[in-house]
Coordinates of C-alpha atoms in Angstrom, one line a residue:
X1 CA -138.7 -74.7 69.4
X2 CA -140.5 -71.8 67.6
X3 CA -140.7 -70.8 64.0
X4 CA -140.0 -67.3 62.7
X5 CA -143.3 -66.0 61.2
X6 CA -143.1 -66.3 57.5
X7 CA -139.6 -67.6 57.4
X8 CA -140.0 -71.3 58.1
X9 CA -136.8 -71.4 60.0
X10 CA -136.7 -73.3 63.3
X11 CA -134.8 -71.6 66.1
X12 CA -133.1 -73.7 68.7
X13 CA -132.7 -72.6 72.2
X14 CA -129.5 -74.0 73.8
X15 CA -130.0 -72.5 77.2
X16 CA -132.8 -72.0 79.6
X17 CA -135.2 -69.2 78.7
X18 CA -137.9 -69.2 76.0
X19 CA -137.2 -67.7 72.6
X20 CA -139.0 -64.4 72.3
X21 CA -141.1 -64.7 69.2
X22 CA -144.7 -64.1 68.1
X23 CA -147.3 -65.6 70.4
X24 CA -145.1 -65.6 73.5
X25 CA -145.7 -63.4 76.5
X26 CA -142.0 -62.4 76.3
X27 CA -142.6 -60.6 73.0
X28 CA -145.8 -59.1 74.3
X29 CA -144.0 -57.7 77.4
X30 CA -141.2 -56.3 75.2
X31 CA -143.7 -54.7 72.9
X32 CA -145.6 -53.2 75.8
X33 CA -142.4 -51.7 77.1
X34 CA -141.4 -50.4 73.6
X35 CA -144.7 -48.6 73.0
X36 CA -143.5 -45.6 75.1
X37 CA -140.7 -44.9 72.7
X38 CA -140.4 -43.2 69.3
X39 CA -137.3 -45.2 68.4
X40 CA -135.7 -48.3 69.8
X41 CA -132.1 -49.4 69.5
X42 CA -131.6 -53.1 69.0
X43 CA -128.1 -53.4 70.6
X44 CA -125.5 -56.1 71.1
X45 CA -122.2 -56.0 72.9
X46 CA -119.1 -56.9 70.9
X47 CA -116.0 -58.4 72.5
X48 CA -114.8 -54.9 73.7
X49 CA -118.1 -54.0 75.4
X50 CA -118.8 -51.5 72.6
X51 CA -122.5 -51.1 71.9
X52 CA -123.3 -52.0 68.3
X53 CA -126.9 -51.3 67.2
X54 CA -129.6 -50.8 64.6
X55 CA -132.2 -48.1 65.4
X56 CA -135.8 -48.9 64.6
X57 CA -138.8 -46.4 64.4
X58 CA -141.5 -47.5 66.8
X59 CA -143.9 -48.3 63.9
X60 CA -141.7 -51.3 62.9
X61 CA -140.5 -52.5 66.3
X62 CA -143.1 -55.2 66.8
X63 CA -142.1 -57.0 63.6
X64 CA -138.4 -57.1 64.6
X65 CA -139.2 -58.3 68.1
X66 CA -141.1 -61.2 66.5
X67 CA -138.6 -62.0 63.7
X68 CA -135.3 -60.8 64.8
X69 CA -133.2 -58.2 62.9
X70 CA -130.5 -58.8 60.3
X71 CA -127.0 -57.6 61.2
X72 CA -123.6 -58.7 59.7
X73 CA -122.8 -62.0 61.4
X74 CA -119.1 -61.0 62.0
X75 CA -119.9 -57.8 63.9
X76 CA -118.9 -59.4 67.2
X77 CA -115.4 -59.8 65.8
X78 CA -114.9 -56.1 64.9
X79 CA -111.8 -54.6 66.5
X80 CA -112.0 -51.4 68.6
X81 CA -111.8 -49.4 65.4
X82 CA -114.1 -51.8 63.5
X83 CA -111.4 -53.6 61.4
X84 CA -112.3 -57.3 60.9
X85 CA -110.1 -60.4 61.4
X86 CA -110.3 -63.5 59.3
X87 CA -112.8 -66.0 60.7
X88 CA -113.0 -69.1 58.6
X89 CA -116.6 -70.0 59.5
X90 CA -117.8 -66.6 58.6
X91 CA -116.0 -66.6 55.2
X92 CA -117.2 -70.1 54.4
X93 CA -120.8 -68.9 54.8
X94 CA -120.2 -65.9 52.6
X95 CA -120.2 -63.2 55.2
X96 CA -123.9 -63.4 55.7
X97 CA -126.2 -61.6 58.2
X98 CA -127.0 -63.0 61.6
X99 CA -130.3 -62.3 63.3
X100 CA -130.0 -60.3 66.5
X101 CA -132.9 -61.2 68.8
X102 CA -134.2 -59.2 71.8
X103 CA -133.6 -60.7 75.1
X104 CA -136.2 -60.9 77.9
X105 CA -136.5 -58.1 80.4
X106 CA -133.9 -55.9 78.7
X107 CA -136.1 -53.0 77.3
X108 CA -135.1 -49.7 78.9
X109 CA -135.2 -46.0 78.3
X110 CA -132.2 -44.0 77.0
X111 CA -133.2 -40.6 78.4
X112 CA -130.0 -38.9 77.3
X113 CA -130.7 -39.8 73.7
X114 CA -133.2 -38.3 71.2
X115 CA -131.9 -34.7 71.1
X116 CA -134.5 -33.6 73.7
X117 CA -137.3 -34.2 71.1
X118 CA -137.7 -37.9 70.8
X119 CA -138.1 -40.8 73.3
X120 CA -135.5 -43.4 72.7
X121 CA -135.4 -46.9 74.1
X122 CA -133.0 -49.8 73.8
X123 CA -133.3 -53.6 74.0
X124 CA -130.3 -55.8 74.5
X125 CA -130.0 -58.5 71.9
X126 CA -128.0 -61.6 71.2
X127 CA -127.1 -62.8 67.7
X128 CA -128.2 -66.1 66.1
X129 CA -127.1 -67.9 63.0
X130 CA -129.8 -67.5 60.3
X131 CA -129.2 -71.0 59.0
X132 CA -130.6 -72.9 62.0
X133 CA -131.5 -70.3 64.6
X134 CA -128.8 -71.4 67.1
X135 CA -126.9 -68.8 69.2
X136 CA -123.6 -67.4 68.1
X137 CA -121.8 -68.9 71.0
X138 CA -119.0 -66.3 70.8
X139 CA -121.4 -63.6 72.0
X140 CA -120.1 -62.2 75.3
X141 CA -123.6 -62.1 76.8
X142 CA -124.2 -65.7 75.8
X143 CA -120.8 -66.7 77.3
X144 CA -121.8 -65.0 80.6
X145 CA -125.2 -66.7 80.5
X146 CA -123.6 -70.2 80.1
X147 CA -121.8 -69.6 83.4
X148 CA -125.0 -68.4 85.1
X149 CA -126.8 -71.5 83.9
X150 CA -124.0 -73.7 85.3
X151 CA -124.2 -71.9 88.6
X152 CA -127.9 -72.2 88.7
X153 CA -127.7 -76.0 88.0
X154 CA -125.5 -76.2 91.1
X155 CA -128.2 -74.4 93.1
X156 CA -126.7 -70.9 93.3
X157 CA -127.1 -67.4 92.0
X158 CA -124.6 -64.5 92.0
X159 CA -125.1 -61.1 93.5
X160 CA -122.6 -58.5 92.4
X161 CA -121.6 -55.0 91.4
X162 CA -118.8 -53.2 89.6
X163 CA -116.7 -50.2 90.7
X164 CA -115.8 -48.1 87.6
X165 CA -112.9 -45.7 87.3
X166 CA -112.8 -43.4 84.2
X167 CA -111.4 -40.1 83.1
X168 CA -113.4 -37.2 81.6
X169 CA -111.6 -34.9 79.1
X170 CA -112.3 -32.1 76.8
X171 CA -113.3 -33.8 73.5
X172 CA -111.2 -31.6 71.3
X173 CA -108.1 -30.8 73.5
X174 CA -108.0 -33.9 75.7
X175 CA -107.5 -31.7 78.7
X176 CA -109.0 -33.2 81.9
X177 CA -112.0 -31.5 83.4
X178 CA -109.9 -30.9 86.6
X179 CA -106.2 -31.0 87.3
X180 CA -104.4 -32.6 90.3
X181 CA -104.6 -35.9 92.3
X182 CA -107.6 -34.8 94.3
X183 CA -109.0 -38.1 95.6
X184 CA -112.2 -37.6 97.7
X185 CA -111.8 -33.8 97.5
X186 CA -115.1 -32.0 98.1
X187 CA -114.1 -28.7 96.5
X188 CA -113.1 -30.4 93.3
X189 CA -116.1 -32.7 93.4
X190 CA -118.3 -29.6 93.6
X191 CA -117.0 -28.3 90.3
X192 CA -118.4 -31.4 88.6
X193 CA -121.8 -31.7 90.3
X194 CA -123.7 -30.8 87.2
X195 CA -122.2 -33.6 85.1
X196 CA -122.2 -36.2 87.9
X197 CA -125.8 -35.6 89.0
X198 CA -126.9 -35.8 85.4
X199 CA -125.2 -39.1 85.0
X200 CA -126.9 -40.4 88.2
X201 CA -130.4 -39.1 87.2
X202 CA -130.2 -40.3 83.6
X203 CA -128.9 -43.8 84.4
X204 CA -131.6 -44.3 87.1
X205 CA -134.2 -43.6 84.4
X206 CA -132.5 -46.3 82.3
X207 CA -132.9 -48.7 85.2
X208 CA -129.3 -48.5 86.4
X209 CA -128.8 -47.7 90.1
X210 CA -125.5 -46.2 91.1
X211 CA -124.4 -45.9 94.8
X212 CA -121.4 -43.7 95.3
X213 CA -119.5 -41.0 93.4
X214 CA -116.0 -39.6 94.1
X215 CA -113.0 -38.0 92.5
X216 CA -110.1 -40.3 92.1
X217 CA -106.3 -40.1 92.1
X218 CA -105.9 -38.8 88.5
X219 CA -106.7 -35.6 86.7
X220 CA -110.3 -35.7 85.6
X221 CA -110.7 -39.1 87.1
X222 CA -113.8 -40.4 88.9
X223 CA -115.0 -43.6 90.5
X224 CA -118.7 -44.6 90.5
X225 CA -119.9 -47.7 92.2
X226 CA -123.0 -49.7 91.3
X227 CA -125.8 -51.0 93.5
X228 CA -125.5 -54.8 93.8
X229 CA -128.0 -56.7 91.6
X230 CA -128.4 -60.4 90.6
X231 CA -127.2 -62.6 87.8
X232 CA -127.3 -61.1 84.2
X233 CA -128.5 -57.8 85.6
X234 CA -124.9 -57.3 86.9
X235 CA -123.4 -57.3 83.4
X236 CA -126.3 -55.7 81.6
X237 CA -126.2 -52.8 84.1
X238 CA -122.5 -52.4 83.5
X239 CA -122.9 -52.4 79.7
X240 CA -125.6 -49.7 79.9
X241 CA -123.6 -47.7 82.4
X242 CA -120.4 -47.5 80.4
X243 CA -122.1 -46.6 77.1
X244 CA -124.5 -44.2 78.9
X245 CA -121.6 -42.3 80.6
X246 CA -119.9 -41.9 77.3
X247 CA -123.0 -40.6 75.5
X248 CA -123.9 -38.2 78.4
X249 CA -120.4 -36.7 78.4
X250 CA -120.4 -36.5 74.6
X251 CA -123.5 -34.2 74.6
X252 CA -121.4 -31.8 76.7
X253 CA -118.4 -31.8 74.4
X254 CA -116.6 -34.2 76.7
X255 CA -114.9 -37.5 76.2
X256 CA -115.3 -40.1 79.0
X257 CA -112.7 -42.9 78.6
X258 CA -112.4 -46.1 80.5
X259 CA -109.1 -46.9 78.7
X260 CA -106.7 -48.4 81.3
X261 CA -103.8 -45.9 81.0
X262 CA -104.4 -43.2 78.4
X263 CA -101.4 -41.1 79.4
X264 CA -98.0 -41.5 81.0
X265 CA -98.0 -40.8 84.7
X266 CA -100.1 -41.9 87.7
X267 CA -103.6 -42.3 86.3
X268 CA -104.9 -45.8 85.7
X269 CA -108.5 -46.9 85.3
X270 CA -109.8 -50.2 86.8
X271 CA -113.1 -52.0 87.1
X272 CA -113.3 -54.1 90.3
X273 CA -115.9 -56.9 90.2
X274 CA -117.5 -57.7 93.6
X275 CA -119.5 -60.9 93.9
X276 CA -121.1 -63.2 96.4
X277 CA -123.1 -66.4 95.9
X278 CA -126.5 -67.3 97.3
X279 CA -128.3 -70.6 97.5
X280 CA -132.0 -71.2 96.9
X281 CA -132.7 -70.8 100.7
X282 CA -131.2 -67.3 100.6
X283 CA -128.0 -68.3 102.4
X284 CA -124.5 -67.2 101.5
X285 CA -122.4 -70.4 101.1
X286 CA -119.2 -68.4 101.4
X287 CA -120.0 -67.5 105.0
X288 CA -119.3 -69.7 108.0
X289 CA -119.5 -68.0 111.4
X290 CA -118.0 -71.0 113.1
X291 CA -114.6 -70.3 111.4
X292 CA -112.1 -67.8 112.8
X293 CA -112.1 -65.9 109.5
X294 CA -115.9 -66.4 108.7
X295 CA -115.0 -68.2 105.5
X296 CA -116.5 -71.5 104.6
X297 CA -114.9 -74.5 102.9
X298 CA -117.0 -73.5 99.9
X299 CA -115.4 -70.0 99.9
X300 CA -112.0 -71.6 100.1
X301 CA -112.6 -73.7 97.0
X302 CA -114.0 -70.7 95.2
X303 CA -110.9 -68.7 96.0
X304 CA -108.8 -71.7 95.0
X305 CA -110.4 -71.7 91.6
X306 CA -109.9 -68.0 91.1
X307 CA -106.2 -68.3 92.0
X308 CA -105.6 -71.4 89.9
X309 CA -107.1 -69.8 86.7
X310 CA -105.8 -66.3 87.2
X311 CA -103.4 -66.3 84.4
X312 CA -106.1 -67.6 82.0
X313 CA -108.7 -65.0 83.0
X314 CA -106.2 -62.2 82.6
X315 CA -106.9 -62.0 78.9
X316 CA -110.6 -61.3 79.6
X317 CA -110.0 -59.0 82.6
X318 CA -107.2 -57.0 80.9
X319 CA -108.2 -57.3 77.2
X320 CA -106.1 -54.6 75.5
X321 CA -102.5 -54.0 74.7
X322 CA -102.7 -50.8 76.8
X323 CA -104.0 -52.7 79.9
X324 CA -100.5 -54.1 80.7
X325 CA -99.2 -50.6 81.5
X326 CA -101.4 -50.8 84.6
X327 CA -100.1 -54.2 85.7
X328 CA -98.1 -54.1 88.8
X329 CA -98.7 -50.5 89.5
X330 CA -100.1 -49.0 92.8
X331 CA -103.0 -51.1 94.0
X332 CA -103.0 -53.2 90.9
X333 CA -101.2 -56.4 91.9
X334 CA -99.3 -58.5 89.3
X335 CA -98.8 -61.4 91.8
X336 CA -101.5 -64.1 92.0
X337 CA -102.7 -64.2 95.6
X338 CA -105.7 -63.4 97.8
X339 CA -106.2 -61.7 101.2
X340 CA -108.8 -60.6 103.7
X341 CA -109.4 -56.9 103.6
X342 CA -106.1 -56.4 101.7
X343 CA -105.9 -54.0 98.8
X344 CA -102.4 -55.4 97.9
X345 CA -103.8 -58.8 96.9
X346 CA -105.4 -59.8 93.6
X347 CA -108.6 -61.1 95.2
X348 CA -109.6 -59.1 98.2
X349 CA -112.1 -61.0 100.4
X350 CA -114.5 -59.2 102.7
X351 CA -115.9 -61.2 105.6
X352 CA -118.1 -58.9 107.8
X353 CA -121.2 -61.0 108.4
X354 CA -123.3 -63.0 105.9
X355 CA -124.4 -60.1 103.7
X356 CA -120.8 -58.7 103.8
X357 CA -118.9 -61.8 102.8
X358 CA -117.9 -61.6 99.2
X359 CA -114.9 -61.5 96.8
X360 CA -113.5 -58.4 95.1
X361 CA -111.7 -59.3 91.8
X362 CA -109.2 -56.5 91.5
X363 CA -107.7 -57.7 88.2
X364 CA -110.1 -56.1 85.6
X365 CA -109.0 -52.9 83.9
X366 CA -111.3 -50.0 82.9
X367 CA -111.3 -51.3 79.3
X368 CA -112.8 -54.7 80.2
X369 CA -116.1 -56.1 79.0
X370 CA -118.2 -56.8 82.1
X371 CA -119.9 -59.8 80.5
X372 CA -116.6 -61.5 79.9
X373 CA -115.2 -60.5 83.4
X374 CA -118.3 -62.1 85.0
X375 CA -118.1 -65.2 82.8
X376 CA -114.3 -65.7 83.4
X377 CA -114.7 -65.1 87.2
X378 CA -117.6 -67.5 87.5
X379 CA -116.0 -70.2 85.3
X380 CA -112.8 -70.1 87.5
X381 CA -114.8 -70.2 90.8
X382 CA -117.1 -73.0 89.6
X383 CA -114.1 -75.2 88.7
X384 CA -112.7 -74.5 92.2
X385 CA -115.9 -75.7 93.8
X386 CA -116.5 -78.7 91.6
X387 CA -112.9 -80.0 92.0
X388 CA -112.5 -78.8 95.6
X389 CA -109.4 -76.8 94.8
X390 CA -107.8 -75.7 98.1
X391 CA -107.1 -72.1 98.7
X392 CA -103.4 -71.2 98.9
X393 CA -102.0 -69.4 101.9
X394 CA -103.2 -65.9 102.4
X395 CA -101.3 -62.9 101.0
X396 CA -98.6 -65.0 99.5
X397 CA -95.9 -62.5 98.2
X398 CA -94.2 -65.3 96.4
X399 CA -97.2 -66.2 94.3
X400 CA -97.0 -66.7 90.5
X401 CA -96.8 -63.6 88.3
X402 CA -99.7 -62.6 86.1
X403 CA -99.0 -62.3 82.3
X404 CA -97.2 -59.0 81.5
X405 CA -98.5 -58.6 77.9
X406 CA -101.7 -59.4 76.1
X407 CA -99.9 -62.0 74.0
X408 CA -98.8 -63.8 77.2
X409 CA -102.3 -63.6 78.6
X410 CA -103.8 -65.1 75.4
X411 CA -101.3 -67.9 75.5
X412 CA -102.3 -68.6 79.1
X413 CA -106.0 -68.7 78.2
X414 CA -105.4 -71.1 75.3
X415 CA -103.4 -73.4 77.6
X416 CA -106.1 -73.6 80.2
X417 CA -108.3 -76.4 78.9
X418 CA -110.9 -76.0 81.8
X419 CA -111.5 -72.3 81.1
X420 CA -111.6 -72.9 77.3
X421 CA -114.2 -75.6 77.7
X422 CA -116.2 -73.5 80.1
X423 CA -116.2 -70.4 77.9
X424 CA -116.7 -72.3 74.6
X425 CA -114.5 -73.1 71.7
X426 CA -116.1 -70.6 69.3
X427 CA -115.6 -67.8 71.7
X428 CA -112.0 -68.5 72.6
X429 CA -111.1 -68.9 68.9
X430 CA -112.8 -65.7 67.8
X431 CA -111.7 -63.6 70.8
X432 CA -108.1 -64.5 70.5
X433 CA -108.0 -63.9 66.7
X434 CA -109.5 -60.4 67.2
X435 CA -107.0 -59.6 69.8
X436 CA -104.0 -60.8 67.7
X437 CA -105.0 -59.5 64.3
X438 CA -106.8 -56.2 65.3
X439 CA -104.7 -55.1 68.3
X440 CA -101.4 -56.9 68.9
X441 CA -100.3 -57.0 65.2
X442 CA -101.0 -53.3 64.4
X443 CA -99.9 -51.9 67.8
X444 CA -97.1 -54.1 69.0
X445 CA -96.5 -54.5 72.7
X446 CA -93.8 -52.0 73.5
X447 CA -94.4 -50.1 76.7
X448 CA -92.4 -47.0 75.8
X449 CA -94.1 -43.6 75.8
X450 CA -93.8 -43.2 72.1
X451 CA -96.6 -45.9 71.7
X452 CA -99.2 -44.0 73.7
X453 CA -100.6 -42.0 70.7
X454 CA -101.3 -45.1 68.7
X455 CA -102.9 -46.8 71.7
X456 CA -105.1 -43.7 72.3
X457 CA -106.2 -43.8 68.7
X458 CA -107.1 -47.5 69.1
X459 CA -108.9 -47.4 72.4
X460 CA -109.7 -44.0 73.8
X461 CA -112.9 -43.0 72.0
X462 CA -115.0 -46.1 72.2
X463 CA -113.6 -47.8 75.3

């Protein structure tokens, strides 16, 4: 354990890496990286994937890297519009500050920030209780890291990437930047080159590598896919990507929204999560060339876990009231099943050689938090492997239905003891309270068109 300089508080590390305080090489590395910036954002992800930060002038950064930075301890629980639910533990403590602490290897540039005059950086943080230095275990990044640690203890790492769909609108009129259902259309794509190439260039400077760009099926809708990376870098990159796209568009008087279904009609935004596992010898345990379908017994158990826990992970993959307008629509299955190279199934399995054998989780909506999607997916798959859950028959059209409302999804999560234990009691309690008190109660769950304006007010700007 390490003591905060001048505070006399011992900070406990409950998972694997070393706490970044004074005298450690981690802090020195972060400080070296911070020296190139005029300002540094100390940023955490809330439950919704919204970036919450305090910005520090460079002359003070070293102190906060050593000591942590005070921020209201309930900020994780803020709703999409920053209203707060009742959390007994937080109230009992008197609504104190937590310490947000910089995480190793997360300092990066924000080249789109700074008004063209100042160099701005960002470091991703996790919150700790001031009383004893322990993690706030409800933090989405912490929840994801718990699953990565479990996977590492089994001898595996995860390689993965997200496919993001989003819509770009005029910030004032909400008119899309192009009309029509012009998927893959070169002429329409050419009209948006300035924006898209700026997104690619700026994100690459922030350490986020994108691979493909295209127009999608909806007005003003795009899909951008990420380059596969390992472990926490998957979710960190997604977090930087979504907030970066929104800020880059905002500078142009545009609104980028990942909201699942912002308007009536065809357009829907999803975030597919592709992932494969690798052992310490660099082998993919999902791949078995001796099998007719190239899928190993391990892959079958992983798929079995995903299928078994699908109803529970829906609350994390489709975390808003609005998400359930997308459920069961074109290429968004509402039946729990899996299939090889099959876009009509919930889990689409690719099986083209060792490097091309992986699972595409097609459940997550555009409004998801990628830390929680990764955590839920890994927790379900790990249970499948540990308990040798068999995979069901392929492309089963009679599979169980997914939850059709956020309330139903929350109930399914609470009833899944394996997922609740894997994700952590504090997280499940806080997350479900936020969803109930800050979203379901004020919005209701009617799917009629009259409810769209209230849903847009809740979700469109920040998600």
